[in-house]
PDB file of C-alpha atoms in Angstrom:
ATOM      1  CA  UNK A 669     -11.819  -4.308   4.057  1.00 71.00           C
ATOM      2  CA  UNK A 670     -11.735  -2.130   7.294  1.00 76.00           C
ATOM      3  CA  UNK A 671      -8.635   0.974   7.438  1.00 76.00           C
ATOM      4  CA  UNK A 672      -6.643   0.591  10.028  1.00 90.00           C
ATOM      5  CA  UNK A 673      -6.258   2.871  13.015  1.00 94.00           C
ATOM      6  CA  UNK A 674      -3.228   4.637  12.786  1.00 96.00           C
ATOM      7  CA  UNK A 675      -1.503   7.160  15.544  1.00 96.00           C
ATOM      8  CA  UNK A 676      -0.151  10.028  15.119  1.00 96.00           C
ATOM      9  CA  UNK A 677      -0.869  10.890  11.799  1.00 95.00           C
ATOM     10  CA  UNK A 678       1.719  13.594  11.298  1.00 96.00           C
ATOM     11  CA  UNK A 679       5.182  13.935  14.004  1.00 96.00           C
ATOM     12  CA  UNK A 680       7.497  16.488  13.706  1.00 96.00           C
ATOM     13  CA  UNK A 681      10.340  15.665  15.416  1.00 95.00           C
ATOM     14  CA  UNK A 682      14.238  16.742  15.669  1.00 96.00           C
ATOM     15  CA  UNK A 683      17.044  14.770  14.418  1.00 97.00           C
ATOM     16  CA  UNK A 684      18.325  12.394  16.978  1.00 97.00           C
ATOM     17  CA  UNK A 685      14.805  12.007  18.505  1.00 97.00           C
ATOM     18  CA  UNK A 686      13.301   8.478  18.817  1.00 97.00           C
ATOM     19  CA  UNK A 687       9.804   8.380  17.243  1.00 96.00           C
ATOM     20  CA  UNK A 688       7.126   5.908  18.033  1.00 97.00           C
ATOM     21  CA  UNK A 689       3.754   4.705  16.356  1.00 98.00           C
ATOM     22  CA  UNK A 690       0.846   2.655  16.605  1.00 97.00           C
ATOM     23  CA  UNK A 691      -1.357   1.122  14.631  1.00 97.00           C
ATOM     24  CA  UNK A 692      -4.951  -0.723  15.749  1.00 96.00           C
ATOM     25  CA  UNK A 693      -7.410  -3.203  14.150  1.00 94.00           C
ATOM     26  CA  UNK A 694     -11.069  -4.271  14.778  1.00 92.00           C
ATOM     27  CA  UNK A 695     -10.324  -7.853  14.213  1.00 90.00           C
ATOM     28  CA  UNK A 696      -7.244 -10.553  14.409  1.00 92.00           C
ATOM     29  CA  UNK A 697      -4.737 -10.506  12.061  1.00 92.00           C
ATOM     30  CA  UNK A 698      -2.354 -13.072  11.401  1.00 91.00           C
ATOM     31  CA  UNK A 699       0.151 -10.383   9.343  1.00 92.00           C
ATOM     32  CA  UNK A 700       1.211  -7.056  10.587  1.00 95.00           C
ATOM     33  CA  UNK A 701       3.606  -5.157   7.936  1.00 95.00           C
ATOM     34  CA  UNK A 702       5.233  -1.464   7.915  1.00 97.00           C
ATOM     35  CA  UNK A 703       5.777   0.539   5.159  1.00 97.00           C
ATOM     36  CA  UNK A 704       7.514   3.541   4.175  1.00 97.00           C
ATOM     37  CA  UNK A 705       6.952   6.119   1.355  1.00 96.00           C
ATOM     38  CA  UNK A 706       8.509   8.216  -0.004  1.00 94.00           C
ATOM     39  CA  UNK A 707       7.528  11.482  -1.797  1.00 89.00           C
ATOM     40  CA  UNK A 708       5.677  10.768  -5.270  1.00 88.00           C
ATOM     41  CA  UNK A 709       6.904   7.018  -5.085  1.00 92.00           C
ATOM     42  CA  UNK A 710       5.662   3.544  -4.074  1.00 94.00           C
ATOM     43  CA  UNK A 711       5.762   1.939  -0.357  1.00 95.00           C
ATOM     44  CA  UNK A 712       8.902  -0.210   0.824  1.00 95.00           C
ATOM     45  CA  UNK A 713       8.234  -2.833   3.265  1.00 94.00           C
ATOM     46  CA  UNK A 714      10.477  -1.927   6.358  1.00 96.00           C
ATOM     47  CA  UNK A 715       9.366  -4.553   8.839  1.00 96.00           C
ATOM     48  CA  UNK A 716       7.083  -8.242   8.470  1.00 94.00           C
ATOM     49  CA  UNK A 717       5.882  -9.794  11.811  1.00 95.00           C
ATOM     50  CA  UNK A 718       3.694 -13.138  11.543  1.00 92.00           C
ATOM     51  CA  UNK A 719       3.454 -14.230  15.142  1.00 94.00           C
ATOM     52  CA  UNK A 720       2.454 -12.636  18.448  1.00 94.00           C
ATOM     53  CA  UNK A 721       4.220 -11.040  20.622  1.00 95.00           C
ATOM     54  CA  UNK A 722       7.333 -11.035  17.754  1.00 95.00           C
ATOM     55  CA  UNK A 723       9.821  -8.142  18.272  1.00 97.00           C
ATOM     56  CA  UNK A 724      11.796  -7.770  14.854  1.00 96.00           C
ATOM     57  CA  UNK A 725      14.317  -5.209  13.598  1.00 96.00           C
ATOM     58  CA  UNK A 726      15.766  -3.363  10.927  1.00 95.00           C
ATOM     59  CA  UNK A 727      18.709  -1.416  11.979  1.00 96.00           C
ATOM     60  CA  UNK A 728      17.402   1.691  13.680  1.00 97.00           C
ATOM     61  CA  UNK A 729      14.088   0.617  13.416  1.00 98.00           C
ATOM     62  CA  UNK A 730      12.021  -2.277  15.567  1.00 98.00           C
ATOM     63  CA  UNK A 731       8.252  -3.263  15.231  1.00 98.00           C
ATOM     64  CA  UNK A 732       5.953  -5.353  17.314  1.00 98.00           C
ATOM     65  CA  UNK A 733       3.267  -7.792  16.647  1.00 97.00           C
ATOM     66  CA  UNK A 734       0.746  -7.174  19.739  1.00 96.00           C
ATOM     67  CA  UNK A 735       0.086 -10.113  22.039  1.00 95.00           C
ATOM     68  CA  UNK A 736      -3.763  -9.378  21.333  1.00 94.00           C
ATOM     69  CA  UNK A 737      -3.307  -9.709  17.409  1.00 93.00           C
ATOM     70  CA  UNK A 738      -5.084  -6.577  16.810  1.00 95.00           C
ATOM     71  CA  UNK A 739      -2.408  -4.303  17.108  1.00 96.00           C
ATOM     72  CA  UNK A 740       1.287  -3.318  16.519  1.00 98.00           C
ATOM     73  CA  UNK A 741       3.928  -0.662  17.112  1.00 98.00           C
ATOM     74  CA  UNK A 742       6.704   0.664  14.756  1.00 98.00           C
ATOM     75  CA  UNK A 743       9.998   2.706  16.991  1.00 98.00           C
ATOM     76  CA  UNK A 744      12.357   4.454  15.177  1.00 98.00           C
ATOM     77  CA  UNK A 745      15.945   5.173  17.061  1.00 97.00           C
ATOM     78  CA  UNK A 746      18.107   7.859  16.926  1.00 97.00           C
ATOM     79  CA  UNK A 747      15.991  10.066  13.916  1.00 97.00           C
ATOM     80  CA  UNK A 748      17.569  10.690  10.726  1.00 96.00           C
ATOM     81  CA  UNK A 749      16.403  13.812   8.243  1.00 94.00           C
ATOM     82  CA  UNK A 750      15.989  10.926   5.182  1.00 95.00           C
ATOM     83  CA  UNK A 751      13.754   9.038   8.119  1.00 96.00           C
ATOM     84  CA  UNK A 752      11.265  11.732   6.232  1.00 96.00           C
ATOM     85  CA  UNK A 753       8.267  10.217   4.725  1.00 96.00           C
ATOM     86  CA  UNK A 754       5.064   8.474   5.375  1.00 96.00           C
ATOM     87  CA  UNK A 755       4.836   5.346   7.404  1.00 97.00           C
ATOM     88  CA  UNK A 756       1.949   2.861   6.769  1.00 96.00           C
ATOM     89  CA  UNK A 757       0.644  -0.107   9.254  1.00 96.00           C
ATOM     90  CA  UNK A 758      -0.767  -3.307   7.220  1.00 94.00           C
ATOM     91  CA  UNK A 759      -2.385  -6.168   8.278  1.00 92.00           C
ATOM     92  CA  UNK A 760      -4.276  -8.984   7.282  1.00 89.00           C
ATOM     93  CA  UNK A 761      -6.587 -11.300   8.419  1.00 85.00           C
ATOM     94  CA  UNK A 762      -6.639 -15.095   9.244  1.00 75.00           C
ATOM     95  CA  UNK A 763      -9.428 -15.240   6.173  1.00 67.00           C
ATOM     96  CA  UNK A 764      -8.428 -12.370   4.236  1.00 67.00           C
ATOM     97  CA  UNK A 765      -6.492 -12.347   0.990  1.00 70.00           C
ATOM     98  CA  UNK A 766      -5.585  -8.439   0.478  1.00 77.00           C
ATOM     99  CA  UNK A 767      -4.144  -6.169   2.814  1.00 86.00           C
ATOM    100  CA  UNK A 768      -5.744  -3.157   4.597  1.00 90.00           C
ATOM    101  CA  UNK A 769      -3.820  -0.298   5.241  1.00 92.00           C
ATOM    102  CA  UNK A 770      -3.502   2.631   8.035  1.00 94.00           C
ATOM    103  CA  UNK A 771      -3.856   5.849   7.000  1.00 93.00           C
ATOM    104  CA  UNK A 772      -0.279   6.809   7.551  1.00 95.00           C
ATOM    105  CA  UNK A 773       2.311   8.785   9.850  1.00 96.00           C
ATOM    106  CA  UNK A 774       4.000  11.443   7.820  1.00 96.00           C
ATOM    107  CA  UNK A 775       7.226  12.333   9.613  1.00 97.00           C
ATOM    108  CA  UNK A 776       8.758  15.493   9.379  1.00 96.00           C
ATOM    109  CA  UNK A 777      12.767  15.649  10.818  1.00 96.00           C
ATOM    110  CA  UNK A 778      14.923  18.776  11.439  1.00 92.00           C
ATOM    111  CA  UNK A 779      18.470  18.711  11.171  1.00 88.00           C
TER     112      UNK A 779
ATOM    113  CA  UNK B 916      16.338  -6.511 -11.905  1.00 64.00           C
ATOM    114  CA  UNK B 917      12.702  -7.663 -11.271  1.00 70.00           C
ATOM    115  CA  UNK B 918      10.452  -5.316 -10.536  1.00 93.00           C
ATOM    116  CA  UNK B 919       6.734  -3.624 -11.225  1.00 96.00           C
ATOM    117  CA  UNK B 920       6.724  -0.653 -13.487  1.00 96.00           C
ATOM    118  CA  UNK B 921       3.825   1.556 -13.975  1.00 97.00           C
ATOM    119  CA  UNK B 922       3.468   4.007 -16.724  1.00 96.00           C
ATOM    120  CA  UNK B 923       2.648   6.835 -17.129  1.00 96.00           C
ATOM    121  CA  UNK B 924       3.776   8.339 -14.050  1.00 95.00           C
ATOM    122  CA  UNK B 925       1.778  11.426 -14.512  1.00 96.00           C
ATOM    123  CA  UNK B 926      -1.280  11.230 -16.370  1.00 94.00           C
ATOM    124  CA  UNK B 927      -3.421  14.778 -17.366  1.00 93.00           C
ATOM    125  CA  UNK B 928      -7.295  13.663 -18.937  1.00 91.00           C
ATOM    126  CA  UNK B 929      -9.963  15.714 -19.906  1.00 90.00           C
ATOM    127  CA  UNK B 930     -13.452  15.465 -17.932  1.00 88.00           C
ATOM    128  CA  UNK B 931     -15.520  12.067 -19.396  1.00 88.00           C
ATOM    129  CA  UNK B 932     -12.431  10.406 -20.867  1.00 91.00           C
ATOM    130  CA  UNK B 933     -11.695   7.091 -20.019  1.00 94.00           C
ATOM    131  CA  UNK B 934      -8.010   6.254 -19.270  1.00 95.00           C
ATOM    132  CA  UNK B 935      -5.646   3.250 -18.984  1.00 97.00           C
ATOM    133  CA  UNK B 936      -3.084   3.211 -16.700  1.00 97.00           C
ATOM    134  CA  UNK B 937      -0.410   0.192 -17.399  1.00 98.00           C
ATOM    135  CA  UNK B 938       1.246  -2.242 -14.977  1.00 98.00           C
ATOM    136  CA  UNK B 939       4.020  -4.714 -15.557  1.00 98.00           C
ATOM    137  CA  UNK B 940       5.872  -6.950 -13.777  1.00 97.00           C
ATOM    138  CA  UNK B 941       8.449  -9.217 -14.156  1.00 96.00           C
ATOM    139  CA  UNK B 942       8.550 -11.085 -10.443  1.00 94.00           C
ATOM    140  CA  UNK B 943       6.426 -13.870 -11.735  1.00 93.00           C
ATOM    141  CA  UNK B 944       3.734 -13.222  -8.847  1.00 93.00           C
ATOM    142  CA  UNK B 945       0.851 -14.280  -9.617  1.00 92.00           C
ATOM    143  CA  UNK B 946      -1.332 -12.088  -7.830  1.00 93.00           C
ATOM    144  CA  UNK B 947      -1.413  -8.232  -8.574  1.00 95.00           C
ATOM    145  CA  UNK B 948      -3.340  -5.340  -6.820  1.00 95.00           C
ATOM    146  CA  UNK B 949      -4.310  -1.575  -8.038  1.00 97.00           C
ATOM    147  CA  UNK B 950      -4.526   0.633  -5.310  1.00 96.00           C
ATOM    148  CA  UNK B 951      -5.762   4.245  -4.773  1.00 96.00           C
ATOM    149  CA  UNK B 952      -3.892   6.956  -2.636  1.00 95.00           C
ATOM    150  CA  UNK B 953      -5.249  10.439  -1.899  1.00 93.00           C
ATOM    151  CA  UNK B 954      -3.644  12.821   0.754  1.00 85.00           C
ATOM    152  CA  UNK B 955      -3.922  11.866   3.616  1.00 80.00           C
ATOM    153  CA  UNK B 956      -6.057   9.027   3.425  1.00 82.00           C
ATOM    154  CA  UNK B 957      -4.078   5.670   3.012  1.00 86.00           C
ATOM    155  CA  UNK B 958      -4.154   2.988   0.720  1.00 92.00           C
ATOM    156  CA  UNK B 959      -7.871   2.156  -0.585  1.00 92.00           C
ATOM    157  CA  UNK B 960      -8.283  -1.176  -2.634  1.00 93.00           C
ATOM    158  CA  UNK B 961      -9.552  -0.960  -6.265  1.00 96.00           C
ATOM    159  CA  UNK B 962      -9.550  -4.455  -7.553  1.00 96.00           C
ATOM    160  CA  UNK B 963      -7.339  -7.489  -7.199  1.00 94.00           C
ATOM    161  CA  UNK B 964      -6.591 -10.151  -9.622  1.00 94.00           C
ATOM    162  CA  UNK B 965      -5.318 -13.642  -7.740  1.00 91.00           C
ATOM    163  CA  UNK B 966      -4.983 -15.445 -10.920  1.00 92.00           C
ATOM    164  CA  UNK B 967      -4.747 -14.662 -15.177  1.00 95.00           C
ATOM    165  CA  UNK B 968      -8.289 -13.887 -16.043  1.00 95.00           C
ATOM    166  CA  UNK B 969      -9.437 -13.480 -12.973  1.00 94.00           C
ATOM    167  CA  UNK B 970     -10.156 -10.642 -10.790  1.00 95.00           C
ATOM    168  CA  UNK B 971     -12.221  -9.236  -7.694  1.00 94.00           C
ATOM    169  CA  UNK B 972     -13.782  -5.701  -6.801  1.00 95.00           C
ATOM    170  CA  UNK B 973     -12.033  -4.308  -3.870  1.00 93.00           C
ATOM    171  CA  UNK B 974     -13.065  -1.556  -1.571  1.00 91.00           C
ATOM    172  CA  UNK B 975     -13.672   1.189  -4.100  1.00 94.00           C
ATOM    173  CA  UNK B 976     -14.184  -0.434  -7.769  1.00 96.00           C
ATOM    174  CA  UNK B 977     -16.913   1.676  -8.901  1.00 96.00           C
ATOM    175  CA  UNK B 978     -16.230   3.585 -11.704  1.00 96.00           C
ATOM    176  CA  UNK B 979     -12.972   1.671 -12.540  1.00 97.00           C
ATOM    177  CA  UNK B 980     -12.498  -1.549 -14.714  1.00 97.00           C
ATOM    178  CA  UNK B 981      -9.482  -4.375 -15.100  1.00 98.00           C
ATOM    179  CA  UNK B 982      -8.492  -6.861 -17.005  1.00 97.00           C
ATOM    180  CA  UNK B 983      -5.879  -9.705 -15.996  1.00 97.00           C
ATOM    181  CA  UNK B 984      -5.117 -11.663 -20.004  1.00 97.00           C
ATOM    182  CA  UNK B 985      -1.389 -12.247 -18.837  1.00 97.00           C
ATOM    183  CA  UNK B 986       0.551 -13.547 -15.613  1.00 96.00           C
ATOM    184  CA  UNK B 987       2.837  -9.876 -16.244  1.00 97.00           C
ATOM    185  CA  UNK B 988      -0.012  -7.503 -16.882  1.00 98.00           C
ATOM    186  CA  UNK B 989      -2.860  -6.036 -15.119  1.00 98.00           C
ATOM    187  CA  UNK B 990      -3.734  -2.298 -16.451  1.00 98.00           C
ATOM    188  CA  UNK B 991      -6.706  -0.369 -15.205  1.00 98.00           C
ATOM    189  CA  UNK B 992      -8.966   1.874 -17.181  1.00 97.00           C
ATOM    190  CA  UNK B 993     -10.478   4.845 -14.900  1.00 96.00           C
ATOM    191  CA  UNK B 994     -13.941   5.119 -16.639  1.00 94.00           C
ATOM    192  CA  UNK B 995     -15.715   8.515 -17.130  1.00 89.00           C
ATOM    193  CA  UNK B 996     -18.260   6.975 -14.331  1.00 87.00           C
ATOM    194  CA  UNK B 997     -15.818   7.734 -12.005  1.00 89.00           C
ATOM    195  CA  UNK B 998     -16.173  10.567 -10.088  1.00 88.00           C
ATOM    196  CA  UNK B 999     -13.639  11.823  -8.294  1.00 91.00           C
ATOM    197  CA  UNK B1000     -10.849  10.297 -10.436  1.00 93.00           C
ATOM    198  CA  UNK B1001      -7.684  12.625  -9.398  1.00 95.00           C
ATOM    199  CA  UNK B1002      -5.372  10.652  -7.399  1.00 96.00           C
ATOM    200  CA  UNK B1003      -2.252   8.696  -7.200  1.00 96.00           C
ATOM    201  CA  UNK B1004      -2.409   5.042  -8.448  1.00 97.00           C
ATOM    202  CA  UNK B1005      -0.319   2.382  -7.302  1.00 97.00           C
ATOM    203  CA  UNK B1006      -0.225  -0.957  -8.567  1.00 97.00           C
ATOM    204  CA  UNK B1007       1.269  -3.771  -6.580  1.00 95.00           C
ATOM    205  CA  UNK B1008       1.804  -8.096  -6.600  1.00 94.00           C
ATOM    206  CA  UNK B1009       2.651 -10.321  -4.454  1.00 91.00           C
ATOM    207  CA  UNK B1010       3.551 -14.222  -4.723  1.00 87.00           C
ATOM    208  CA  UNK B1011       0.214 -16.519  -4.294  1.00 76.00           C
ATOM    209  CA  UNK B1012      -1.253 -19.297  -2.650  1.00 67.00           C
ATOM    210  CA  UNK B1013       0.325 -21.425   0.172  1.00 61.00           C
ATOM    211  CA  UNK B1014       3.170 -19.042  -0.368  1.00 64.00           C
ATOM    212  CA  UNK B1015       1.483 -15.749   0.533  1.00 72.00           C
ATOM    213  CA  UNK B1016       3.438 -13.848   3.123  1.00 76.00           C
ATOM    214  CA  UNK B1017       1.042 -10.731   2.224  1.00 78.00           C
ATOM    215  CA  UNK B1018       3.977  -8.400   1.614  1.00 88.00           C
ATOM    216  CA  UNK B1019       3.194  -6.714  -1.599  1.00 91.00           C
ATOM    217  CA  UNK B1020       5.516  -5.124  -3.674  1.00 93.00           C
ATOM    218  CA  UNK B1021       4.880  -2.117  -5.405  1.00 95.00           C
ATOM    219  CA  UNK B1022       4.998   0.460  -8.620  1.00 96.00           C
ATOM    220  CA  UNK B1023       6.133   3.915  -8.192  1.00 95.00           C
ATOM    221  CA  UNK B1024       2.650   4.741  -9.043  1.00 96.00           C
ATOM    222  CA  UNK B1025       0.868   6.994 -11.223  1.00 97.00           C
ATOM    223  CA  UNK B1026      -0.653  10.843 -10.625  1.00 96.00           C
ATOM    224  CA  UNK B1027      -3.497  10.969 -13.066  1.00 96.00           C
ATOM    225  CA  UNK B1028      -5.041  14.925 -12.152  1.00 95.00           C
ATOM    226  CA  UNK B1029      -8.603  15.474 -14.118  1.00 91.00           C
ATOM    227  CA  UNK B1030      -8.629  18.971 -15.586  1.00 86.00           C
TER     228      UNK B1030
END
């Protein structure tokens, strides 16, 4: 499967700041998911978008599912220090069975 | 609570030793994933098992073998032909068929370092 292009790959950032990130694809997908990890643990699934142009949120945070299908965005409001962690972009494709993966945002946050 | 539980969650092994790193879970998915993380590089796909006794070579399956003999279980051994073996393993499953959102849900992984 192809990795997914994913900007930035590291933000340091201030508590309080709003933090934005991006994640691109070669070819259409009909799944977009965003993950976070924490240190020396598995991924969480924050956010699942399965349509186009869908705008979902989980408290702070809010994702997109580009109109284009080969892309999506992940903003994070008002910047917590446990927002710390690495944030991973997946997506899948109409024929595909397993996901590919982004190589991750790690997020740094200073009190 | 249901959940996936990997073991051991840090693993040392000598050059040319062949290790097995375990994977349960108790969500009754039927499909199950291992997955291979190394700084700074994402998620890389081993092998994937849709089915019991089945299974399929992901991205990077050289030097690593599976086996999938029940619905809860689906350890990998990291063969000696594998070259580069330190890294953090994560193991993952998700439901199957017409049912497949594609979220997976995973381990908390395992560090296996090669002295």
């Amino acid at each position: 499967g192809q990795q997914l292009n994913q900007n930035p790959q590291s933000m340091f950032i201030q508590e309080g700041e709003d933090v934005s990130m991006n994640c691109t694809s070669s070819s259409i997908f009909n799944t977009w998911l965003w993950y976070k990890q924490d240190p020396g643990e598995g991924p969480v699934l924050l956010i699942a978008l399965y349509k186009a142009g869908e705008l979902t949120s989980n408290g702070r945070l809010t994702a997109q599912f580009g109109i284009t299908r080969k892309d999506s965005f992940l903003n994070i409001s008002a910047s917590i220090p446990s927002d710390v962690g690495i944030y991973f972009c997946a997506g899948r494709e109409n024929s595909g069975y397993a996901l590919n993966f982004g190589k991750g945002t790690s997020l740094l946050v200073t009190p | 609570d249901g959940g996936i539980t990997q073991s051991p969650k840090y693993l040392f092994r000598k050059e040319g030793q062949n290790v097995t790193l375990s994977c349960e879970q108790n969500l009754n998915h039927d499909a199950m994933y291992w997955y291979r993380q190394d700084p700074g590089q994402g998620l890389r796909l081993i092998y994937y098992s849709q089915i019991v006794n089945d299974f399929q070579k992901g991205d990077i399956a050289e030097g690593y073998s599976v086996s999938r003999e029940k619905k809860e279980s689906f350890p990998l051994t990291v063969t000696s032909a594998q070259k580069n073996p330190t890294a953090f393993y994560l193991c993952a499953s998700s439901i199957s068929g017409v049912m497949n959102t594609g979220e997976l849900f995973f381990g908390e992984g395992s560090r296996l370092t090669v002295l």
